[in-house]
mmCIF file of N, CA and C in Angstrom:
data_model
loop_
_atom_site.group_PDB
_atom_site.id
_atom_site.type_symbol
_atom_site.label_atom_id
_atom_site.label_comp_id
_atom_site.label_asym_id
_atom_site.label_seq_id
_atom_site.Cartn_x
_atom_site.Cartn_y
_atom_site.Cartn_z
ATOM 1 N N MET A 1 -230.827 -84.833 67.618
ATOM 2 C CA MET A 1 -231.388 -85.593 68.838
ATOM 3 C C MET A 1 -232.682 -86.462 68.424
ATOM 4 N N GLN A 2 -234.028 -85.090 68.983
ATOM 5 C CA GLN A 2 -235.342 -85.342 68.993
ATOM 6 C C GLN A 2 -235.290 -86.548 68.046
ATOM 7 N N LYS A 3 -235.106 -86.381 66.708
ATOM 8 C CA LYS A 3 -235.547 -87.410 66.020
ATOM 9 C C LYS A 3 -234.822 -88.065 65.569
ATOM 10 N N SER A 4 -234.186 -88.200 66.234
ATOM 11 C CA SER A 4 -233.520 -89.689 65.847
ATOM 12 C C SER A 4 -233.825 -91.084 67.531
ATOM 13 N N LYS A 5 -234.429 -89.873 68.074
ATOM 14 C CA LYS A 5 -235.761 -90.692 69.123
ATOM 15 C C LYS A 5 -236.406 -90.793 68.533
ATOM 16 N N ARG A 6 -236.894 -90.294 68.374
ATOM 17 C CA ARG A 6 -238.317 -90.570 67.287
ATOM 18 C C ARG A 6 -238.647 -92.108 66.088
ATOM 19 N N ILE A 7 -237.367 -92.164 65.684
ATOM 20 C CA ILE A 7 -237.043 -92.545 64.689
ATOM 21 C C ILE A 7 -236.935 -93.820 65.441
ATOM 22 N N MET A 8 -235.951 -94.413 66.241
ATOM 23 C CA MET A 8 -235.603 -95.385 67.277
ATOM 24 C C MET A 8 -236.635 -95.572 67.625
ATOM 25 N N ASP A 9 -238.300 -94.490 68.664
ATOM 26 C CA ASP A 9 -239.232 -95.564 68.906
ATOM 27 C C ASP A 9 -240.442 -95.853 68.250
ATOM 28 N N HIS A 10 -240.164 -95.659 66.451
ATOM 29 C CA HIS A 10 -240.611 -95.551 65.728
ATOM 30 C C HIS A 10 -241.063 -97.400 65.333
ATOM 31 N N LEU A 11 -239.322 -97.545 65.106
ATOM 32 C CA LEU A 11 -239.004 -98.735 64.860
ATOM 33 C C LEU A 11 -238.663 -99.879 65.614
ATOM 34 N N MET A 12 -238.856 -99.237 67.054
ATOM 35 C CA MET A 12 -238.705 -100.706 68.009
ATOM 36 C C MET A 12 -241.106 -100.662 68.421
ATOM 37 N N MET A 13 -241.861 -100.161 68.534
ATOM 38 C CA MET A 13 -242.100 -100.274 68.285
ATOM 39 C C MET A 13 -242.875 -101.141 66.747
ATOM 40 N N THR A 14 -242.911 -100.789 66.214
ATOM 41 C CA THR A 14 -242.710 -101.550 64.292
ATOM 42 C C THR A 14 -242.847 -103.012 64.863
ATOM 43 N N VAL A 15 -241.027 -103.270 65.134
ATOM 44 C CA VAL A 15 -240.593 -104.728 65.602
ATOM 45 C C VAL A 15 -240.942 -105.372 67.141
ATOM 46 N N CYS A 16 -242.166 -104.211 68.452
ATOM 47 C CA CYS A 16 -243.068 -104.621 68.478
ATOM 48 C C CYS A 16 -244.497 -105.490 68.452
ATOM 49 N N ALA A 17 -245.220 -104.971 67.040
ATOM 50 C CA ALA A 17 -246.178 -104.877 66.668
ATOM 51 C C ALA A 17 -245.631 -106.366 65.807
ATOM 52 N N PHE A 18 -244.657 -106.518 64.664
ATOM 53 C CA PHE A 18 -244.594 -107.868 64.272
ATOM 54 C C PHE A 18 -244.015 -108.255 65.677
ATOM 55 N N ASN A 19 -243.695 -108.767 66.728
ATOM 56 C CA ASN A 19 -243.464 -110.174 67.272
ATOM 57 C C ASN A 19 -244.569 -110.304 68.022
ATOM 58 N N LEU A 20 -246.035 -109.895 68.430
ATOM 59 C CA LEU A 20 -246.656 -110.009 68.870
ATOM 60 C C LEU A 20 -247.638 -110.428 67.927
ATOM 61 N N LEU A 21 -248.008 -110.021 66.206
ATOM 62 C CA LEU A 21 -248.101 -110.405 65.161
ATOM 63 C C LEU A 21 -247.935 -111.925 65.923
ATOM 64 N N THR A 22 -246.428 -112.336 66.060
ATOM 65 C CA THR A 22 -246.200 -113.311 64.993
ATOM 66 C C THR A 22 -246.361 -114.854 66.514
ATOM 67 N N LEU A 23 -246.843 -114.147 67.963
ATOM 68 C CA LEU A 23 -247.098 -114.556 69.076
ATOM 69 C C LEU A 23 -248.366 -115.589 68.838
ATOM 70 N N LEU A 24 -249.301 -113.917 68.587
ATOM 71 C CA LEU A 24 -250.894 -113.896 68.662
ATOM 72 C C LEU A 24 -250.635 -115.727 67.216
ATOM 73 N N MET A 25 -250.525 -115.253 66.519
ATOM 74 C CA MET A 25 -250.520 -116.110 65.370
ATOM 75 C C MET A 25 -249.782 -117.349 65.997
ATOM 76 N N TYR A 26 -248.566 -117.415 66.690
ATOM 77 C CA TYR A 26 -248.395 -118.729 66.980
ATOM 78 C C TYR A 26 -249.555 -120.241 68.362
ATOM 79 N N PHE A 27 -250.042 -118.961 69.166
ATOM 80 C CA PHE A 27 -250.622 -119.458 69.164
ATOM 81 C C PHE A 27 -251.409 -119.800 69.111
ATOM 82 N N ASN A 28 -252.707 -119.349 67.935
ATOM 83 C CA ASN A 28 -253.494 -119.909 67.667
ATOM 84 C C ASN A 28 -253.406 -120.794 66.871
ATOM 85 N N LEU A 29 -252.426 -121.083 65.631
ATOM 86 C CA LEU A 29 -251.607 -122.061 64.986
ATOM 87 C C LEU A 29 -251.519 -123.484 65.545
ATOM 88 N N PHE A 30 -251.037 -123.766 66.969
ATOM 89 C CA PHE A 30 -250.600 -124.504 67.300
ATOM 90 C C PHE A 30 -250.737 -124.497 68.703
ATOM 91 N N SER A 31 -251.795 -124.111 69.560
ATOM 92 C CA SER A 31 -251.684 -123.576 70.978
ATOM 93 C C SER A 31 -253.372 -123.445 71.342
ATOM 94 N N LEU A 32 -254.156 -123.337 69.676
ATOM 95 C CA LEU A 32 -255.297 -123.062 70.807
ATOM 96 C C LEU A 32 -256.226 -124.899 71.034
ATOM 97 N N SER A 33 -255.933 -125.374 69.930
ATOM 98 C CA SER A 33 -256.034 -125.889 69.916
ATOM 99 C C SER A 33 -256.356 -127.420 71.005
ATOM 100 N N VAL A 34 -254.960 -127.398 71.657
ATOM 101 C CA VAL A 34 -254.535 -127.462 73.163
ATOM 102 C C VAL A 34 -255.103 -127.344 74.493
ATOM 103 N N PHE A 35 -255.915 -125.972 74.238
ATOM 104 C CA PHE A 35 -255.936 -125.298 75.577
ATOM 105 C C PHE A 35 -257.894 -126.147 75.028
ATOM 106 N N PHE A 36 -258.799 -125.924 73.930
ATOM 107 C CA PHE A 36 -259.286 -125.976 73.968
ATOM 108 C C PHE A 36 -260.070 -127.284 73.178
ATOM 109 N N ASN A 37 -259.636 -128.467 73.420
ATOM 110 C CA ASN A 37 -260.564 -129.747 73.478
ATOM 111 C C ASN A 37 -260.692 -129.490 72.004
ATOM 112 N N GLY A 38 -262.936 -128.911 71.965
ATOM 113 C CA GLY A 38 -263.332 -129.392 71.749
ATOM 114 C C GLY A 38 -263.302 -128.370 70.437
ATOM 115 N N ILE A 39 -262.406 -127.552 70.219
ATOM 116 C CA ILE A 39 -262.266 -126.165 68.473
ATOM 117 C C ILE A 39 -261.970 -126.430 67.835
ATOM 118 N N ASP A 40 -261.487 -127.926 67.704
ATOM 119 C CA ASP A 40 -260.768 -128.082 66.049
ATOM 120 C C ASP A 40 -262.859 -128.981 65.757
ATOM 121 N N SER A 41 -262.970 -130.070 66.544
ATOM 122 C CA SER A 41 -264.334 -130.084 65.924
ATOM 123 C C SER A 41 -265.451 -129.816 65.644
ATOM 124 N N LYS A 42 -265.472 -128.896 66.490
ATOM 125 C CA LYS A 42 -267.019 -127.980 66.950
ATOM 126 C C LYS A 42 -266.847 -127.371 65.422
ATOM 127 N N TYR A 43 -265.645 -126.316 65.261
ATOM 128 C CA TYR A 43 -266.159 -125.332 64.060
ATOM 129 C C TYR A 43 -264.710 -125.111 62.960
ATOM 130 N N SER A 44 -264.667 -127.364 62.466
ATOM 131 C CA SER A 44 -263.938 -127.552 61.679
ATOM 132 C C SER A 44 -263.792 -126.398 60.700
ATOM 133 N N GLU A 45 -264.408 -125.947 59.905
ATOM 134 C CA GLU A 45 -264.725 -125.715 58.868
ATOM 135 C C GLU A 45 -263.862 -124.512 58.572
ATOM 136 N N MET A 46 -264.215 -123.613 59.986
ATOM 137 C CA MET A 46 -263.467 -122.446 59.719
ATOM 138 C C MET A 46 -262.814 -122.650 60.427
ATOM 139 N N THR A 47 -261.793 -123.095 60.926
ATOM 140 C CA THR A 47 -260.735 -123.401 61.575
ATOM 141 C C THR A 47 -259.913 -123.775 60.196
ATOM 142 N N THR A 48 -259.959 -124.555 59.187
ATOM 143 C CA THR A 48 -259.087 -125.013 57.653
ATOM 144 C C THR A 48 -259.835 -124.034 57.201
ATOM 145 N N TYR A 49 -260.247 -123.860 57.352
ATOM 146 C CA TYR A 49 -260.072 -122.203 56.701
ATOM 147 C C TYR A 49 -259.069 -120.599 56.618
ATOM 148 N N LEU A 50 -258.789 -120.518 58.032
ATOM 149 C CA LEU A 50 -258.228 -119.658 59.340
ATOM 150 C C LEU A 50 -256.755 -120.387 59.111
ATOM 151 N N ARG A 51 -256.699 -120.972 58.733
ATOM 152 C CA ARG A 51 -255.229 -121.368 59.292
ATOM 153 C C ARG A 51 -254.287 -120.867 58.243
ATOM 154 N N SER A 52 -255.165 -120.788 56.683
ATOM 155 C CA SER A 52 -253.437 -121.072 55.219
ATOM 156 C C SER A 52 -253.588 -118.850 55.678
ATOM 157 N N PHE A 53 -254.387 -118.246 56.295
ATOM 158 C CA PHE A 53 -254.522 -117.684 56.798
ATOM 159 C C PHE A 53 -253.932 -116.702 58.321
ATOM 160 N N CYS A 54 -253.675 -117.423 58.526
ATOM 161 C CA CYS A 54 -252.476 -117.544 59.812
ATOM 162 C C CYS A 54 -251.161 -117.784 59.965
ATOM 163 N N VAL A 55 -251.260 -118.751 58.752
ATOM 164 C CA VAL A 55 -249.714 -118.672 58.007
ATOM 165 C C VAL A 55 -249.543 -117.640 57.209
ATOM 166 N N VAL A 56 -249.931 -116.980 56.306
ATOM 167 C CA VAL A 56 -249.388 -115.930 55.987
ATOM 168 C C VAL A 56 -248.953 -114.470 57.013
ATOM 169 N N LEU A 57 -249.906 -114.847 57.897
ATOM 170 C CA LEU A 57 -249.720 -113.502 59.607
ATOM 171 C C LEU A 57 -248.371 -114.402 59.726
ATOM 172 N N PHE A 58 -248.391 -115.718 60.145
ATOM 173 C CA PHE A 58 -247.918 -115.933 61.228
ATOM 174 C C PHE A 58 -245.827 -116.061 60.479
ATOM 175 N N GLY A 59 -245.328 -115.619 59.271
ATOM 176 C CA GLY A 59 -244.744 -115.933 58.342
ATOM 177 C C GLY A 59 -244.388 -114.246 58.445
ATOM 178 N N MET A 60 -245.782 -113.656 57.949
ATOM 179 C CA MET A 60 -245.695 -112.028 58.083
ATOM 180 C C MET A 60 -244.675 -111.211 59.304
ATOM 181 N N GLY A 61 -244.578 -112.558 60.649
ATOM 182 C CA GLY A 61 -244.765 -111.163 61.644
ATOM 183 C C GLY A 61 -243.234 -111.515 62.188
ATOM 184 N N ILE A 62 -242.745 -113.106 61.151
ATOM 185 C CA ILE A 62 -241.441 -113.387 61.897
ATOM 186 C C ILE A 62 -240.022 -112.443 60.576
ATOM 187 N N CYS A 63 -241.053 -112.424 59.405
ATOM 188 C CA CYS A 63 -240.251 -111.412 58.512
ATOM 189 C C CYS A 63 -239.792 -111.005 58.668
ATOM 190 N N GLY A 64 -240.983 -109.771 59.499
ATOM 191 C CA GLY A 64 -241.408 -107.885 59.558
ATOM 192 C C GLY A 64 -240.410 -108.116 61.139
ATOM 193 N N SER A 65 -240.594 -108.521 61.452
ATOM 194 C CA SER A 65 -239.283 -108.590 63.589
ATOM 195 C C SER A 65 -236.998 -108.728 62.898
ATOM 196 N N ILE A 66 -237.816 -109.885 61.696
ATOM 197 C CA ILE A 66 -236.327 -110.376 61.310
ATOM 198 C C ILE A 66 -235.318 -109.007 60.556
ATOM 199 N N TYR A 67 -236.518 -108.570 59.652
ATOM 200 C CA TYR A 67 -236.250 -107.259 58.848
ATOM 201 C C TYR A 67 -235.568 -105.764 59.893
ATOM 202 N N GLY A 68 -237.322 -105.911 60.941
ATOM 203 C CA GLY A 68 -237.022 -104.408 61.370
ATOM 204 C C GLY A 68 -236.181 -104.272 62.371
ATOM 205 N N THR A 69 -235.803 -105.705 63.017
ATOM 206 C CA THR A 69 -234.597 -105.264 63.880
ATOM 207 C C THR A 69 -233.512 -104.994 63.356
ATOM 208 N N LEU A 70 -232.807 -105.391 61.394
ATOM 209 C CA LEU A 70 -231.890 -104.709 60.917
ATOM 210 C C LEU A 70 -232.103 -104.104 60.602
ATOM 211 N N CYS A 71 -233.637 -102.888 60.355
ATOM 212 C CA CYS A 71 -233.456 -101.542 60.188
ATOM 213 C C CYS A 71 -233.149 -100.235 61.402
ATOM 214 N N LEU A 72 -233.604 -100.881 62.726
ATOM 215 C CA LEU A 72 -232.959 -100.881 63.829
ATOM 216 C C LEU A 72 -231.960 -100.220 63.210
ATOM 217 N N SER A 73 -230.454 -101.594 63.698
ATOM 218 C CA SER A 73 -229.612 -101.682 63.456
ATOM 219 C C SER A 73 -228.836 -100.559 62.699
ATOM 220 N N ILE A 74 -229.011 -100.760 61.372
ATOM 221 C CA ILE A 74 -228.693 -99.659 60.095
ATOM 222 C C ILE A 74 -229.062 -98.163 60.883
ATOM 223 N N GLU A 75 -229.850 -97.837 61.217
ATOM 224 C CA GLU A 75 -230.164 -96.616 61.841
ATOM 225 C C GLU A 75 -229.365 -96.685 62.809
ATOM 226 N N ARG A 76 -229.355 -97.271 63.960
ATOM 227 C CA ARG A 76 -228.174 -97.156 65.369
ATOM 228 C C ARG A 76 -226.773 -96.562 64.180
ATOM 229 N N TYR A 77 -226.518 -97.621 63.473
ATOM 230 C CA TYR A 77 -225.329 -97.478 62.866
ATOM 231 C C TYR A 77 -224.952 -95.443 61.720
ATOM 232 N N LEU A 78 -226.585 -95.609 61.167
ATOM 233 C CA LEU A 78 -225.832 -94.778 61.092
ATOM 234 C C LEU A 78 -226.084 -93.091 61.234
ATOM 235 N N LEU A 79 -227.078 -93.965 63.146
ATOM 236 C CA LEU A 79 -226.935 -92.134 63.765
ATOM 237 C C LEU A 79 -225.479 -91.544 64.311
ATOM 238 N N VAL A 80 -224.532 -93.093 64.046
ATOM 239 C CA VAL A 80 -222.921 -92.651 64.512
ATOM 240 C C VAL A 80 -221.274 -92.623 63.650
ATOM 241 N N LYS A 81 -221.644 -92.914 62.399
ATOM 242 C CA LYS A 81 -220.582 -92.851 61.264
ATOM 243 C C LYS A 81 -221.593 -92.399 60.321
ATOM 244 N N ASN A 82 -222.821 -91.539 60.129
ATOM 245 C CA ASN A 82 -222.705 -91.464 59.293
ATOM 246 C C ASN A 82 -224.044 -90.048 59.652
ATOM 247 N N MET A 83 -223.844 -89.275 59.990
ATOM 248 C CA MET A 83 -224.824 -87.994 60.204
ATOM 249 C C MET A 83 -225.508 -87.798 59.265
ATOM 250 N N ARG A 84 -224.989 -87.472 58.489
ATOM 251 C CA ARG A 84 -225.807 -86.539 56.597
ATOM 252 C C ARG A 84 -227.131 -87.744 55.840
ATOM 253 N N ILE A 85 -226.160 -88.840 56.343
ATOM 254 C CA ILE A 85 -227.240 -90.054 55.926
ATOM 255 C C ILE A 85 -228.292 -89.827 57.089
ATOM 256 N N HIS A 86 -228.219 -90.069 57.618
ATOM 257 C CA HIS A 86 -229.625 -89.681 58.876
ATOM 258 C C HIS A 86 -229.853 -88.996 58.897
ATOM 259 N N GLN A 87 -229.496 -87.685 59.058
ATOM 260 C CA GLN A 87 -230.562 -86.523 58.918
ATOM 261 C C GLN A 87 -232.233 -86.678 57.570
ATOM 262 N N LYS A 88 -231.730 -87.098 56.894
ATOM 263 C CA LYS A 88 -232.895 -87.700 56.088
ATOM 264 C C LYS A 88 -233.399 -88.583 55.955
ATOM 265 N N LEU A 89 -233.614 -89.402 56.600
ATOM 266 C CA LEU A 89 -234.219 -90.061 57.512
ATOM 267 C C LEU A 89 -235.338 -89.958 57.972
ATOM 268 N N THR A 90 -236.395 -90.468 57.368
ATOM 269 C CA THR A 90 -238.196 -90.263 58.387
ATOM 270 C C THR A 90 -238.212 -91.919 59.077
ATOM 271 N N GLY A 91 -239.308 -91.515 59.602
ATOM 272 C CA GLY A 91 -239.756 -93.240 60.137
ATOM 273 C C GLY A 91 -240.228 -94.026 58.753
ATOM 274 N N LEU A 92 -241.618 -93.201 58.396
ATOM 275 C CA LEU A 92 -241.835 -93.510 57.197
ATOM 276 C C LEU A 92 -241.585 -94.639 56.336
ATOM 277 N N THR A 93 -239.796 -93.748 55.966
ATOM 278 C CA THR A 93 -238.601 -94.816 55.009
ATOM 279 C C THR A 93 -238.187 -95.355 55.514
ATOM 280 N N MET A 94 -237.904 -96.134 56.781
ATOM 281 C CA MET A 94 -237.211 -96.654 57.857
ATOM 282 C C MET A 94 -238.570 -97.922 58.130
ATOM 283 N N ILE A 95 -239.583 -97.584 57.985
ATOM 284 C CA ILE A 95 -240.824 -98.363 58.580
ATOM 285 C C ILE A 95 -241.561 -99.113 57.577
ATOM 286 N N LEU A 96 -241.544 -98.411 56.206
ATOM 287 C CA LEU A 96 -242.591 -98.759 55.041
ATOM 288 C C LEU A 96 -241.839 -100.334 54.518
ATOM 289 N N PRO A 97 -240.479 -100.215 54.197
ATOM 290 C CA PRO A 97 -240.189 -101.041 53.307
ATOM 291 C C PRO A 97 -239.762 -101.817 53.961
ATOM 292 N N VAL A 98 -240.068 -101.841 55.447
ATOM 293 C CA VAL A 98 -240.082 -103.847 56.154
ATOM 294 C C VAL A 98 -241.412 -104.246 56.568
ATOM 295 N N ILE A 99 -242.310 -102.804 56.138
ATOM 296 C CA ILE A 99 -244.259 -104.205 56.180
ATOM 297 C C ILE A 99 -244.314 -104.673 55.058
ATOM 298 N N LEU A 100 -243.907 -103.606 54.233
ATOM 299 C CA LEU A 100 -243.805 -104.183 52.610
ATOM 300 C C LEU A 100 -243.064 -105.265 52.327
ATOM 301 N N PHE A 101 -242.044 -105.457 52.552
ATOM 302 C CA PHE A 101 -241.156 -106.770 51.940
ATOM 303 C C PHE A 101 -241.984 -107.986 52.874
ATOM 304 N N ALA A 102 -242.070 -107.383 53.715
ATOM 305 C CA ALA A 102 -242.793 -109.141 55.016
ATOM 306 C C ALA A 102 -244.195 -108.929 53.978
ATOM 307 N N ALA A 103 -245.344 -108.101 53.488
ATOM 308 C CA ALA A 103 -245.794 -108.353 53.250
ATOM 309 C C ALA A 103 -246.006 -109.380 52.328
ATOM 310 N N ILE A 104 -244.778 -108.223 50.988
ATOM 311 C CA ILE A 104 -245.076 -109.153 49.742
ATOM 312 C C ILE A 104 -244.239 -109.989 49.514
ATOM 313 N N ALA A 105 -243.752 -110.860 50.352
ATOM 314 C CA ALA A 105 -242.927 -111.901 50.674
ATOM 315 C C ALA A 105 -243.524 -113.354 51.257
ATOM 316 N N ASN A 106 -244.292 -112.951 52.564
ATOM 317 C CA ASN A 106 -245.092 -114.739 52.772
ATOM 318 C C ASN A 106 -246.386 -113.981 51.733
ATOM 319 N N ILE A 107 -247.133 -113.513 50.561
ATOM 320 C CA ILE A 107 -248.387 -113.892 50.387
ATOM 321 C C ILE A 107 -248.269 -114.994 50.033
ATOM 322 N N HIS A 108 -247.241 -115.467 48.885
ATOM 323 C CA HIS A 108 -247.696 -116.563 48.554
ATOM 324 C C HIS A 108 -247.951 -117.819 49.830
ATOM 325 N N ARG A 109 -247.687 -118.078 50.786
ATOM 326 C CA ARG A 109 -248.316 -118.830 51.668
ATOM 327 C C ARG A 109 -249.344 -119.254 51.861
ATOM 328 N N GLY A 110 -250.597 -117.695 51.627
ATOM 329 C CA GLY A 110 -251.406 -118.065 51.447
ATOM 330 C C GLY A 110 -252.210 -118.720 50.586
ATOM 331 N N PHE A 111 -252.013 -119.214 48.811
ATOM 332 C CA PHE A 111 -251.996 -119.834 48.433
ATOM 333 C C PHE A 111 -250.701 -121.897 48.321
ATOM 334 N N MET A 112 -250.594 -121.904 49.206
ATOM 335 C CA MET A 112 -249.824 -122.622 49.454
ATOM 336 C C MET A 112 -251.068 -123.861 49.859
ATOM 337 N N TYR A 113 -251.965 -123.742 49.824
ATOM 338 C CA TYR A 113 -252.448 -124.811 51.188
ATOM 339 C C TYR A 113 -254.197 -125.470 50.379
ATOM 340 N N SER A 114 -254.539 -125.936 49.504
ATOM 341 C CA SER A 114 -255.433 -125.858 49.130
ATOM 342 C C SER A 114 -256.701 -126.720 51.372
ATOM 343 N N THR A 115 -257.615 -126.650 50.867
ATOM 344 C CA THR A 115 -259.045 -127.174 51.504
ATOM 345 C C THR A 115 -259.298 -127.653 50.777
ATOM 346 N N ILE A 116 -260.569 -128.660 50.724
ATOM 347 C CA ILE A 116 -261.275 -129.561 50.829
ATOM 348 C C ILE A 116 -262.610 -129.730 51.875
ATOM 349 N N CYS A 117 -263.394 -129.315 51.988
ATOM 350 C CA CYS A 117 -264.370 -129.476 51.973
ATOM 351 C C CYS A 117 -265.192 -131.159 52.526
ATOM 352 N N TYR A 118 -266.355 -131.965 53.231
ATOM 353 C CA TYR A 118 -267.138 -133.482 52.308
ATOM 354 C C TYR A 118 -267.024 -133.559 53.984
ATOM 355 N N ASP A 119 -268.659 -134.282 53.564
ATOM 356 C CA ASP A 119 -269.259 -134.415 54.791
ATOM 357 C C ASP A 119 -268.371 -135.707 55.584
ATOM 358 N N ARG A 120 -268.415 -135.486 56.320
ATOM 359 C CA ARG A 120 -267.684 -136.751 57.392
ATOM 360 C C ARG A 120 -268.627 -137.938 57.082
ATOM 361 N N LEU A 121 -269.943 -137.980 57.375
ATOM 362 C CA LEU A 121 -270.492 -138.810 57.403
ATOM 363 C C LEU A 121 -270.780 -139.858 56.770
ATOM 364 N N LYS A 122 -271.168 -138.838 55.785
ATOM 365 C CA LYS A 122 -271.210 -139.806 54.179
ATOM 366 C C LYS A 122 -269.875 -140.343 53.684
ATOM 367 N N TYR A 123 -268.519 -139.784 54.013
ATOM 368 C CA TYR A 123 -267.639 -140.684 53.321
ATOM 369 C C TYR A 123 -266.847 -141.823 54.600
ATOM 370 N N GLU A 124 -267.047 -141.496 55.373
ATOM 371 C CA GLU A 124 -266.174 -142.114 56.629
ATOM 372 C C GLU A 124 -266.873 -143.779 56.114
ATOM 373 N N GLY A 125 -265.960 -144.633 56.442
ATOM 374 C CA GLY A 125 -265.794 -146.643 56.820
ATOM 375 C C GLY A 125 -266.980 -146.401 55.087
ATOM 376 N N SER A 126 -266.218 -146.100 54.236
ATOM 377 C CA SER A 126 -266.977 -146.425 52.299
ATOM 378 C C SER A 126 -266.273 -146.200 51.291
ATOM 379 N N GLY A 127 -265.055 -146.726 52.383
ATOM 380 C CA GLY A 127 -263.645 -147.101 51.849
ATOM 381 C C GLY A 127 -263.235 -145.229 50.459
ATOM 382 N N TYR A 128 -264.092 -144.651 50.196
ATOM 383 C CA TYR A 128 -263.190 -142.658 49.620
ATOM 384 C C TYR A 128 -262.841 -141.752 50.071
ATOM 385 N N GLU A 129 -262.171 -142.502 50.899
ATOM 386 C CA GLU A 129 -261.322 -141.255 52.163
ATOM 387 C C GLU A 129 -259.781 -141.038 51.414
ATOM 388 N N ASN A 130 -259.500 -142.149 50.501
ATOM 389 C CA ASN A 130 -258.188 -140.925 49.552
ATOM 390 C C ASN A 130 -258.964 -140.548 48.259
ATOM 391 N N GLU A 131 -259.995 -140.865 48.390
ATOM 392 C CA GLU A 131 -260.349 -139.939 46.741
ATOM 393 C C GLU A 131 -260.783 -138.383 46.933
ATOM 394 N N ASN A 132 -260.580 -138.025 45.663
ATOM 395 C CA ASN A 132 -261.439 -136.694 45.850
ATOM 396 C C ASN A 132 -263.072 -136.919 45.291
ATOM 397 N N PRO A 133 -263.695 -135.741 46.677
ATOM 398 C CA PRO A 133 -264.484 -136.008 47.189
ATOM 399 C C PRO A 133 -265.961 -135.340 47.053
ATOM 400 N N SER A 134 -265.216 -133.865 45.549
ATOM 401 C CA SER A 134 -265.653 -133.724 44.847
ATOM 402 C C SER A 134 -266.123 -134.266 43.422
ATOM 403 N N SER A 135 -265.473 -135.751 43.469
ATOM 404 C CA SER A 135 -265.005 -135.235 42.158
ATOM 405 C C SER A 135 -266.053 -136.605 41.388
ATOM 406 N N THR A 136 -268.207 -137.326 40.926
ATOM 407 C CA THR A 136 -268.466 -138.054 41.090
ATOM 408 C C THR A 136 -267.932 -139.118 39.992
ATOM 409 N N ASN A 137 -268.165 -140.510 39.651
ATOM 410 C CA ASN A 137 -268.002 -141.350 38.566
ATOM 411 C C ASN A 137 -269.432 -141.232 37.346
#
């Protein structure tokens, strides 16, 4: 009985960690600019490059939370219905697939966005706003 409680505790801590990651990235992506009005204009280069990283972590948090909860329900089902399989389980065999799948399933989100940095003062009002600033004529 003590082993099943440890597995459940590990799974609950994993789900809580993924939920905390989701909340932190949600706050960073959507609410930070509301609370601090000048943060996007003052640190625009930093926020531009960190947004794609935050989107990856946000997706990992959501995916890990969903599959961690599913894994927790499977573990509880095996404890009640099939004790032989449950005795072979460890916390690592239940948690590691959730973490790996959450990372692999969301790594592509980091490559979906592209960032273009250009000097705003140089291109503002000159008619080049819609063109690629890195191209030369």
